[in-house]
Coordinates of C-alpha atoms in Angstrom, one line a residue:
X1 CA 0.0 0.0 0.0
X2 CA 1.2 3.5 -1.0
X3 CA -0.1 6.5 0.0
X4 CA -0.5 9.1 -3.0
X5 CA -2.4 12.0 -1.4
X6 CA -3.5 12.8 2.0
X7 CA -7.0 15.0 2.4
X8 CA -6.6 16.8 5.5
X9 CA -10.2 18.4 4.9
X10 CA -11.9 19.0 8.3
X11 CA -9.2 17.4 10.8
X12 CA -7.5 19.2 14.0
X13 CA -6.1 22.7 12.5
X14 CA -6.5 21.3 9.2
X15 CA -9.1 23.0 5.9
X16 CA -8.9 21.8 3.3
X17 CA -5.5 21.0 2.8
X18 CA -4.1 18.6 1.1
X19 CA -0.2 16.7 0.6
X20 CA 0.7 15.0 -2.5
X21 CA 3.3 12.7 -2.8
X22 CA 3.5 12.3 -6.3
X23 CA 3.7 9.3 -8.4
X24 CA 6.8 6.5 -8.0
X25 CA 9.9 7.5 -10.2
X26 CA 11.0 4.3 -11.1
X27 CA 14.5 3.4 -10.0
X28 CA 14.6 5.8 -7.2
X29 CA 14.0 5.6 -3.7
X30 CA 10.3 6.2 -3.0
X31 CA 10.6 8.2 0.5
X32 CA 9.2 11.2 1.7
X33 CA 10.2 13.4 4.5
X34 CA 7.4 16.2 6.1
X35 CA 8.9 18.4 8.3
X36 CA 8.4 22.1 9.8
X37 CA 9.1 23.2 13.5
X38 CA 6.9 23.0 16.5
X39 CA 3.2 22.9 16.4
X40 CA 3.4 22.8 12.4
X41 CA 1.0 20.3 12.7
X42 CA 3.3 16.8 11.7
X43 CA 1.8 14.9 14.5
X44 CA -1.5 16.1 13.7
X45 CA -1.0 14.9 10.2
X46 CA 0.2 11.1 11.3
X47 CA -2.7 11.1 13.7
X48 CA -4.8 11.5 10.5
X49 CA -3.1 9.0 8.7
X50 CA -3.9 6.4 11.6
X51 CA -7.6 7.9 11.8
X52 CA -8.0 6.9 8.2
X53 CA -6.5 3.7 8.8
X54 CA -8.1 2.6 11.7
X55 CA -11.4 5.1 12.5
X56 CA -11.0 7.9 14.3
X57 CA -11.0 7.7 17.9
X58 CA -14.3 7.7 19.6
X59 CA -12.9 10.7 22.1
X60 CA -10.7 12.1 19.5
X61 CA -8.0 15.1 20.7
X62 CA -8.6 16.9 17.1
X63 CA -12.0 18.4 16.9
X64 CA -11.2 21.8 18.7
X65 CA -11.7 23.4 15.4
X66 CA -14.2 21.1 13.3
X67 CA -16.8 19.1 15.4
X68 CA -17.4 15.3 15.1
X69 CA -20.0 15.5 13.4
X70 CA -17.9 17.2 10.4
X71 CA -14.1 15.8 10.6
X72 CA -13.2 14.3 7.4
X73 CA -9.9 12.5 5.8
X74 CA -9.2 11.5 2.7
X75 CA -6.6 9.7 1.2
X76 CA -5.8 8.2 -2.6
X77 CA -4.4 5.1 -1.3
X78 CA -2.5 2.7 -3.8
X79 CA -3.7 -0.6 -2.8
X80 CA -2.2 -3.8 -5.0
X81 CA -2.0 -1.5 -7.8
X82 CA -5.1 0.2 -8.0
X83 CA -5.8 3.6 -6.8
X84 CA -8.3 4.0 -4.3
X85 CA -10.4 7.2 -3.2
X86 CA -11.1 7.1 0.7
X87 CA -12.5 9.0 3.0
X88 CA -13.2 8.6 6.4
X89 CA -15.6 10.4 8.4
X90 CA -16.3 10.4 12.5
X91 CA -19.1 7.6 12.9
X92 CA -19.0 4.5 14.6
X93 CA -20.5 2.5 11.7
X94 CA -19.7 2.7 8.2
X95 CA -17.2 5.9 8.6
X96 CA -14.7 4.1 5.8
X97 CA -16.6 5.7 2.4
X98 CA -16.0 5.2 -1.6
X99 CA -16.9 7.8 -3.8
X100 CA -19.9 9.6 -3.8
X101 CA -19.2 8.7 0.1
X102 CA -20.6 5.3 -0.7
X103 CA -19.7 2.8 2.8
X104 CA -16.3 0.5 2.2
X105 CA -15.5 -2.5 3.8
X106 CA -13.1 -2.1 6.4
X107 CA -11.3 -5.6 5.4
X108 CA -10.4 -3.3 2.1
X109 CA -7.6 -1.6 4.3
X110 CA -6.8 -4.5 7.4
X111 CA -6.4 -6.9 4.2
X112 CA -4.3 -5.0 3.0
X113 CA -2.5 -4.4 6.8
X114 CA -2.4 -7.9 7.1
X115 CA -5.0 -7.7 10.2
X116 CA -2.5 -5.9 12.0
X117 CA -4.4 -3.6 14.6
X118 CA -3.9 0.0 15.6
X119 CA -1.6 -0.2 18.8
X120 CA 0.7 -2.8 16.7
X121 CA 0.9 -0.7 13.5
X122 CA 1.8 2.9 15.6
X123 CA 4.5 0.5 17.7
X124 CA 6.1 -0.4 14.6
X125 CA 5.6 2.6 12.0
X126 CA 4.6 5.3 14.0
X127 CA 7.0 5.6 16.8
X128 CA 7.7 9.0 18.4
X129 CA 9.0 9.5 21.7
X130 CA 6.6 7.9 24.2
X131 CA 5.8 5.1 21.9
X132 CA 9.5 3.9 21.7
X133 CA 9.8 4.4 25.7
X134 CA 6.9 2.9 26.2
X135 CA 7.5 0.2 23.6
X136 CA 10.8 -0.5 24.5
X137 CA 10.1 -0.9 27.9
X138 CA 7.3 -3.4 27.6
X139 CA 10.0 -6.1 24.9
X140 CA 12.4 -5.7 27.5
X141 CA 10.4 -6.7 30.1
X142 CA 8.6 -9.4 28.0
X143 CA 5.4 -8.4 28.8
X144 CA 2.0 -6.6 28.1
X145 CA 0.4 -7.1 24.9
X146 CA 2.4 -4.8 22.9
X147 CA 5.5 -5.8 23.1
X148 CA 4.1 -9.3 22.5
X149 CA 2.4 -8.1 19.2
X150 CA 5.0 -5.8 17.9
X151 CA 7.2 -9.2 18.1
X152 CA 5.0 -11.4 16.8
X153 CA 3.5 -8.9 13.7
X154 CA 7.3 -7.7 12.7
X155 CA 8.7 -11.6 12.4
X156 CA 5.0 -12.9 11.0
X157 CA 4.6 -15.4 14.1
X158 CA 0.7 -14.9 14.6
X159 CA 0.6 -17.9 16.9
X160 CA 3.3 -16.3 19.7
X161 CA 1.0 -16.4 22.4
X162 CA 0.1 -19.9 21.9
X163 CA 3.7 -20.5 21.9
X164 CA 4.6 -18.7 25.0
X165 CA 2.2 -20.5 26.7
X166 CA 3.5 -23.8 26.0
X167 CA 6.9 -23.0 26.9
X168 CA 5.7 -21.5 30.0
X169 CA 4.0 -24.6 30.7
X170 CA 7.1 -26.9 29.7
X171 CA 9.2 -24.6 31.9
X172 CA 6.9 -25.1 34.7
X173 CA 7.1 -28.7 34.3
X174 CA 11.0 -28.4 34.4
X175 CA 11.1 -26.3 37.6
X176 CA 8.0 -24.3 39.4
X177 CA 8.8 -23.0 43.2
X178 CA 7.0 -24.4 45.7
X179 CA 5.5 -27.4 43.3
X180 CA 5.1 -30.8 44.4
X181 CA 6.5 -32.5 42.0
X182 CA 9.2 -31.1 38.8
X183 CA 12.0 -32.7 36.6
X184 CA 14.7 -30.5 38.5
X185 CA 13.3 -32.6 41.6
X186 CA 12.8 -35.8 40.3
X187 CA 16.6 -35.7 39.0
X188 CA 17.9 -33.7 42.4
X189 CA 16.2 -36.8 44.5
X190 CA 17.7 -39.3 41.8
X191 CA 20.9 -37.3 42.5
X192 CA 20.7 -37.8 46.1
X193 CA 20.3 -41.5 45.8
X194 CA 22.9 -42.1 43.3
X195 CA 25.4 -40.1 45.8
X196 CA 23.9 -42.7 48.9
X197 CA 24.8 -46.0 46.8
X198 CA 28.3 -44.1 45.3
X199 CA 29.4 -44.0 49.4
X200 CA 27.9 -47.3 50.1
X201 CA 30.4 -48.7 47.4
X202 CA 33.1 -46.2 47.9
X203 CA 36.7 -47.0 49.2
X204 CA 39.7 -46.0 50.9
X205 CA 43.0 -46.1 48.6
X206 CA 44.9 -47.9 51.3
X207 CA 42.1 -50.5 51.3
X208 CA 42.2 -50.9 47.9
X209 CA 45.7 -51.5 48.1
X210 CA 44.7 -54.3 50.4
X211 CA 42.4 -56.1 48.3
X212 CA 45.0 -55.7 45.3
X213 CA 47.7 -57.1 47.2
X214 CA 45.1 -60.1 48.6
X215 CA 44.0 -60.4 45.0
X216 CA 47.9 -61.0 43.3
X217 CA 48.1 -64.1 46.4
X218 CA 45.0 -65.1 45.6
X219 CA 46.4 -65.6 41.6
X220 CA 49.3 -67.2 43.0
X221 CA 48.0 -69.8 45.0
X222 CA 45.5 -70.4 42.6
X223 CA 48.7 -70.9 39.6
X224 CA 50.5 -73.1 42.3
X225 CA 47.3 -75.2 42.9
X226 CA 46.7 -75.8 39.5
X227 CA 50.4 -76.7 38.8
X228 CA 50.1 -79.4 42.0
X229 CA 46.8 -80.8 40.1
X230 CA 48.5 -81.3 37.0
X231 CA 51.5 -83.2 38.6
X232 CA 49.1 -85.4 40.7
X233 CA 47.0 -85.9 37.3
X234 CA 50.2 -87.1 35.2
X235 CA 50.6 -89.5 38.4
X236 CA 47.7 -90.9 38.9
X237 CA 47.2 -91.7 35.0
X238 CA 50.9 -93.4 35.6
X239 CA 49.4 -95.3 38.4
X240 CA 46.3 -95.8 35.9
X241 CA 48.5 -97.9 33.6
X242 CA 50.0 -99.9 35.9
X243 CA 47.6 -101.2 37.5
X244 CA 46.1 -102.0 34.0
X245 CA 49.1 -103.5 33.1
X246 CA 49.2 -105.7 36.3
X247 CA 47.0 -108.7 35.3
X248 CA 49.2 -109.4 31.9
X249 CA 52.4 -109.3 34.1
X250 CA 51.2 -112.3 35.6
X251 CA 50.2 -114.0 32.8
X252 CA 53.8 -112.8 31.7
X253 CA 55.5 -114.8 34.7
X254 CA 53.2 -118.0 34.0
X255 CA 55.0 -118.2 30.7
X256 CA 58.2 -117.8 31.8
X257 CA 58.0 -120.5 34.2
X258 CA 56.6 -122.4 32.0
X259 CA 59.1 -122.3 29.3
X260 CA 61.5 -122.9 32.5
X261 CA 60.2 -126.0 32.9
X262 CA 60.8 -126.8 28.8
X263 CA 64.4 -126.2 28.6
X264 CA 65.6 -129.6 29.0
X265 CA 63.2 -131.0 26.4
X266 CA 65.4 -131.8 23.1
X267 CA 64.8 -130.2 20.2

């Protein structure tokens, strides 16, 4: 949206004046700058602007020269390309008119705003002195509904409040004082009982030394034992195969004596 013209006809110390801004000279920056010294009537003019925009106020500052009844703004407003004709009258129905002041839809100018409501658009186009105080003060505190806003409308995040509120509630379920229950105290009391079984199973360094030493005599014995088993085992298989041997050693001696007895027989 573009503003062409501005109708300052009945508004504040405004007749029938008028400010044109000209068409767009392609290639070159499309800014204007209004200025004069105090009392000139520049806030007076950006109060009309947002009057056009939004409605004027129901208990407007600006009619000590034209009464309600008769305050009047218009505007050639270049919205998606095609120039518009507004005017916008004090009423609190119907006060957005076409030509031949014929009533417009207000969604002609929030659509093309994007929905964005009054407070939010002066926070973020229309700062002066008390709104960037005031503005400022509110973001850095994280609170209040316009610093909320002018956050959410300038990064296009129209669901921040919905998001705040679940990471409130996920940071409440992390820590909340005075809560019964909270992951920070669930894992400080599993802390706690992890530090109970870590002394139960904790040591001294000279009693460790102990159980080392105990453990190497333990090994050594156990080495010595097992060399003592394999002797007796090589033994014992010795004695194995004697004993099996046995029986045919006295079969053996039955021959021999027998062949004893045979030597004298001739051949």
């Amino acid at each position: 949206m573009r503003i062409n013209r501005l109708d300052l006809t009945r508004y504040g110390k405004f007749t029938d004046k008028h400010i044109d801004f000209g068409p767009v000279d392609p290639g070159r920056p499309d800014l204007h700058i209004i200025y004069g010294p105090n009392e000139a009537g520049k806030s007076t003019t950006l109060s009309a602007f947002l009057d056009l925009l939004f409605g004027i106020e129901s208990r407007s500052r600006y009619d000590f020269l034209h009464p309600y009844s008769t305050m009047r703004i218009g505007a050639a407003l270049d919205i998606g390309g095609v120039v518009r004709e507004l005017v916008r009258i004090k009423k609190p129905q119907n006060s957005l008119l076409g030509p031949g002041d014929q009533p417009m839809g207000e969604h002609l100018i929030l659509g093309e705003l994007g929905g964005v409501e009054r407070d939010v658009y002066c926070a973020m186009f229309s700062l002066d002195d008390d709104t960037l105080e005031k503005g400022g003060e509110s973001i850095l505190a994280s609170k209040g509904d316009l610093g909320q806003l002018l956050f959410s409308a300038s990064t296009g995040l129209a669901a921040l409040s919905q998001t705040l509120v679940e990471l409130r509630s996920q940071a409440d379920g992390v820590f909340k004082l005075r809560a019964r229950s909270s992951e920070i105290g669930d894992l400080k009391s599993r802390l706690s009982d992890l530090k109970e079984r870590k002394e139960q199973i904790d040591t001294l360094a000279s009693h460790y030394r102990q159980m080392v030493e105990t453990r190497e005599r333990s090994l050594a014995h156990y080495d010595e034992a097992m060399a003592d088993r394999t002797r007796t085992q090589l033994r014992l298989d010795e004695i194995k195969s004697l004993l099996t041997a046995l029986p045919r050693l006295t079969e053996l001696r039955d021959i021999r004596d027998s062949l004893a007895e045979l030597q004298d027989v001739p051949e």
